[in-house]
Amino acid sequence: ARVDSADVEAAHFEDARRRMEAAGVEVEWVEADAADMPFDDGSFDRVLSTFGHAFAPDQEGAARELVRVCRPGGMIVCAMWTPEGVNGQMFKATGGHMPPPPPGFVPPTAWGTEERWQELVGAQGVELEFQRHTCPFRGESVEGFMTEFEQNFGPMVTARAVLGDAYAALRADVIALDEANNLATDGSLHLEAEYLVAIGRRPA
């Protein structure tokens, strides 16, 4: 079976190809915009996105594409951090330090709500159901986790580049957020980040 992947960040593909080879599977990688995918209508039985589509600036366009490329009778399954979860709180904290967004901006974590899914995808006739889960994040310490996090997590990498010296204030806020949500009591870090899974069925 063919598996296609659309992504607006080209740097992800090198790692993905290595993982594909290690797993012994064949994947056709296509660099594309989530709001303008180069696939025919109804191309896929399953349309999946894990913390990906939500970062497209054009949320309405991304929603149209999720539905358009799914065949009638097919399924759309996507995951995104909830606004109230620890990662949602982190995105909000980061946004508070960054330059003002353009008019009409809707944060990616809006996709972590049932209401936004109904507005964007349910309104297109897709039958939706939802589940909430958590993803564990662990580190030897809050500081150690933050050091790795700010070097590898896209929004933090971007914030460091944009903010310069002002990044220190954001870093302190994120560390405080991690400490407030830390479930560990032995000096290590254990976060449980909530995410929403939306399961959509396109009527046949």
CSV table of C-alpha atoms in Angstrom, one decimal:
chain,number,residue,atom,x,y,z
A,1,ALA,CA,0.0,0.0,0.0
A,2,ARG,CA,1.2,3.5,-0.7
A,3,VAL,CA,1.5,5.9,2.2
A,4,ASP,CA,2.0,9.6,1.4
A,5,SER,CA,3.0,12.3,3.9
A,6,ALA,CA,2.6,16.1,3.5
A,7,ASP,CA,4.7,18.4,5.6
A,8,VAL,CA,5.7,22.1,5.3
A,9,GLU,CA,9.0,21.5,7.1
A,10,ALA,CA,11.5,20.0,4.8
A,11,ALA,CA,14.0,19.2,7.5
A,12,HIS,CA,11.7,16.5,8.9
A,13,PHE,CA,12.2,14.4,5.8
A,14,GLU,CA,15.8,13.3,6.3
A,15,ASP,CA,15.0,11.8,9.7
A,16,ALA,CA,11.8,10.3,8.4
A,17,ARG,CA,13.7,8.5,5.6
A,18,ARG,CA,16.2,7.1,8.0
A,19,ARG,CA,13.3,5.8,10.2
A,20,MET,CA,11.6,4.3,7.1
A,21,GLU,CA,14.7,2.4,6.1
A,22,ALA,CA,15.3,1.2,9.7
A,23,ALA,CA,11.7,-0.1,9.8
A,24,GLY,CA,11.9,-1.8,6.4
A,25,VAL,CA,8.8,0.0,5.0
A,26,GLU,CA,8.3,2.0,1.9
A,27,VAL,CA,6.9,5.5,2.1
A,28,GLU,CA,6.4,8.0,-0.6
A,29,TRP,CA,7.4,11.4,0.9
A,30,VAL,CA,5.8,14.5,-0.7
A,31,GLU,CA,6.7,18.0,0.5
A,32,ALA,CA,3.5,20.0,0.5
A,33,ASP,CA,1.3,22.7,2.1
A,34,ALA,CA,-1.4,21.2,4.4
A,35,ALA,CA,-3.8,23.8,3.0
A,36,ASP,CA,-3.1,22.9,-0.6
A,37,MET,CA,-2.1,19.2,-1.0
A,38,PRO,CA,-1.2,17.9,-4.4
A,39,PHE,CA,-3.5,14.9,-4.3
A,40,ASP,CA,-6.7,14.1,-6.2
A,41,ASP,CA,-10.1,14.2,-4.4
A,42,GLY,CA,-10.8,11.1,-2.4
A,43,SER,CA,-7.2,9.8,-2.8
A,44,PHE,CA,-6.9,8.1,0.6
A,45,ASP,CA,-8.8,5.6,2.7
A,46,ARG,CA,-7.3,7.1,5.9
A,47,VAL,CA,-6.0,10.6,6.5
A,48,LEU,CA,-3.9,10.9,9.6
A,49,SER,CA,-2.1,13.8,11.3
A,50,THR,CA,-0.3,13.8,14.6
A,51,PHE,CA,0.4,17.3,15.8
A,52,GLY,CA,1.0,18.4,12.2
A,53,HIS,CA,-1.9,19.9,10.3
A,54,ALA,CA,-2.8,22.2,13.3
A,55,PHE,CA,0.3,24.3,12.6
A,56,ALA,CA,-0.8,25.3,9.1
A,57,PRO,CA,-1.6,29.1,9.3
A,58,ASP,CA,-4.7,28.6,7.1
A,59,GLN,CA,-6.9,26.4,9.4
A,60,GLU,CA,-9.9,26.6,7.1
A,61,GLY,CA,-7.8,25.5,4.1
A,62,ALA,CA,-6.2,22.7,6.1
A,63,ALA,CA,-9.7,21.5,7.2
A,64,ARG,CA,-11.0,21.5,3.6
A,65,GLU,CA,-7.9,19.5,2.5
A,66,LEU,CA,-8.3,16.9,5.3
A,67,VAL,CA,-11.8,16.2,4.0
A,68,ARG,CA,-11.2,16.6,0.3
A,69,VAL,CA,-8.4,14.0,0.0
A,70,CYS,CA,-10.4,11.4,2.1
A,71,ARG,CA,-12.5,9.1,0.0
A,72,PRO,CA,-16.3,8.8,0.9
A,73,GLY,CA,-16.5,6.2,3.6
A,74,GLY,CA,-13.0,6.9,4.7
A,75,MET,CA,-11.6,8.1,8.0
A,76,ILE,CA,-9.8,11.2,9.3
A,77,VAL,CA,-7.8,10.8,12.5
A,78,CYS,CA,-5.8,13.6,14.0
A,79,ALA,CA,-4.2,14.6,17.3
A,80,MET,CA,-3.4,17.9,18.8
A,81,TRP,CA,-2.5,19.3,22.2
A,82,THR,CA,-5.4,20.7,24.2
A,83,PRO,CA,-5.3,24.4,25.2
A,84,GLU,CA,-5.6,23.5,28.9
A,85,GLY,CA,-3.0,20.8,28.9
A,86,VAL,CA,0.6,21.4,29.9
A,87,ASN,CA,1.7,21.7,26.2
A,88,GLY,CA,-1.2,24.0,25.5
A,89,GLN,CA,-0.2,26.2,28.4
A,90,MET,CA,3.4,26.2,27.1
A,91,PHE,CA,2.2,27.4,23.6
A,92,LYS,CA,0.2,30.2,25.3
A,93,ALA,CA,3.3,31.2,27.4
A,94,THR,CA,5.4,31.3,24.3
A,95,GLY,CA,2.9,33.4,22.4
A,96,GLY,CA,3.0,35.9,25.2
A,97,HIS,CA,6.6,36.6,24.6
A,98,MET,CA,6.6,36.6,20.8
A,99,PRO,CA,5.8,39.5,18.4
A,100,PRO,CA,2.0,40.0,18.0
A,101,PRO,CA,0.4,37.6,15.5
A,102,PRO,CA,-1.3,38.8,12.3
A,103,PRO,CA,-5.0,39.8,12.5
A,104,GLY,CA,-7.3,36.9,12.6
A,105,PHE,CA,-4.7,34.5,13.9
A,106,VAL,CA,-6.1,31.4,15.6
A,107,PRO,CA,-3.6,29.4,17.8
A,108,PRO,CA,-2.8,25.8,16.7
A,109,THR,CA,-4.2,24.5,20.0
A,110,ALA,CA,-7.7,25.5,18.8
A,111,TRP,CA,-7.5,22.2,17.0
A,112,GLY,CA,-7.3,20.6,20.4
A,113,THR,CA,-10.9,21.4,21.1
A,114,GLU,CA,-14.1,19.7,20.0
A,115,GLU,CA,-15.7,23.0,19.2
A,116,ARG,CA,-13.1,23.9,16.6
A,117,TRP,CA,-13.3,20.5,14.9
A,118,GLN,CA,-17.1,20.9,14.7
A,119,GLU,CA,-16.7,24.3,13.1
A,120,LEU,CA,-14.0,23.3,10.6
A,121,VAL,CA,-14.7,19.6,9.8
A,122,GLY,CA,-18.1,18.7,11.2
A,123,ALA,CA,-19.6,21.5,9.2
A,124,GLN,CA,-18.4,19.7,6.1
A,125,GLY,CA,-20.6,16.7,6.9
A,126,VAL,CA,-18.0,14.6,8.6
A,127,GLU,CA,-19.2,12.6,11.6
A,128,LEU,CA,-16.9,13.2,14.5
A,129,GLU,CA,-16.1,11.5,17.8
A,130,PHE,CA,-13.4,12.5,20.3
A,131,GLN,CA,-11.0,11.0,22.8
A,132,ARG,CA,-8.6,12.6,25.3
A,133,HIS,CA,-5.3,11.0,26.2
A,134,THR,CA,-2.0,12.1,27.8
A,135,CYS,CA,1.5,11.8,26.6
A,136,PRO,CA,4.3,11.4,29.2
A,137,PHE,CA,7.3,13.6,29.1
A,138,ARG,CA,10.2,12.6,31.4
A,139,GLY,CA,13.6,14.0,32.3
A,140,GLU,CA,16.3,13.6,34.9
A,141,SER,CA,15.5,17.1,36.1
A,142,VAL,CA,13.4,20.2,35.1
A,143,GLU,CA,16.5,22.0,34.0
A,144,GLY,CA,17.9,19.1,32.0
A,145,PHE,CA,14.6,18.5,30.3
A,146,MET,CA,14.4,22.2,29.4
A,147,THR,CA,17.9,22.2,27.9
A,148,GLU,CA,17.0,19.4,25.5
A,149,PHE,CA,13.5,20.7,24.9
A,150,GLU,CA,14.7,24.2,23.7
A,151,GLN,CA,17.2,22.6,21.3
A,152,ASN,CA,14.8,20.2,19.6
A,153,PHE,CA,11.2,21.4,20.0
A,154,GLY,CA,10.3,23.5,16.9
A,155,PRO,CA,8.4,26.4,18.7
A,156,MET,CA,11.1,26.8,21.2
A,157,VAL,CA,13.8,26.8,18.6
A,158,THR,CA,11.9,29.5,16.7
A,159,ALA,CA,11.4,31.5,19.9
A,160,ARG,CA,15.1,31.4,20.7
A,161,ALA,CA,16.0,32.7,17.2
A,162,VAL,CA,13.4,35.5,17.3
A,163,LEU,CA,13.7,36.7,20.8
A,164,GLY,CA,17.5,36.9,21.3
A,165,ASP,CA,18.3,38.1,24.8
A,166,ALA,CA,14.6,38.4,25.6
A,167,TYR,CA,14.4,34.6,25.4
A,168,ALA,CA,15.6,34.3,29.0
A,169,ALA,CA,12.2,35.5,30.3
A,170,LEU,CA,10.3,32.9,28.2
A,171,ARG,CA,12.7,30.2,29.3
A,172,ALA,CA,12.0,31.1,33.0
A,173,ASP,CA,8.3,31.0,32.4
A,174,VAL,CA,8.4,27.5,30.8
A,175,ILE,CA,10.6,26.2,33.6
A,176,ALA,CA,8.0,27.5,36.1
A,177,LEU,CA,5.2,25.9,34.1
A,178,ASP,CA,7.0,22.6,34.1
A,179,GLU,CA,7.7,22.8,37.9
A,180,ALA,CA,4.0,23.6,38.5
A,181,ASN,CA,2.9,20.6,36.5
A,182,ASN,CA,5.6,18.1,37.6
A,183,LEU,CA,4.2,14.9,38.9
A,184,ALA,CA,7.6,13.6,40.1
A,185,THR,CA,8.7,14.0,43.7
A,186,ASP,CA,12.3,12.7,43.4
A,187,GLY,CA,13.9,15.7,41.6
A,188,SER,CA,13.2,14.3,38.2
A,189,LEU,CA,10.5,15.6,35.7
A,190,HIS,CA,7.3,13.8,34.8
A,191,LEU,CA,4.7,15.7,32.8
A,192,GLU,CA,1.5,14.3,31.4
A,193,ALA,CA,0.5,16.4,28.4
A,194,GLU,CA,-3.1,16.1,27.4
A,195,TYR,CA,-4.1,15.8,23.7
A,196,LEU,CA,-7.3,15.4,21.8
A,197,VAL,CA,-7.8,12.7,19.2
A,198,ALA,CA,-10.5,13.6,16.6
A,199,ILE,CA,-11.9,10.6,14.7
A,200,GLY,CA,-13.9,11.6,11.6
A,201,ARG,CA,-15.9,9.4,9.3
A,202,ARG,CA,-16.8,10.8,5.9
A,203,PRO,CA,-20.2,9.6,4.8
A,204,ALA,CA,-20.1,7.2,1.9
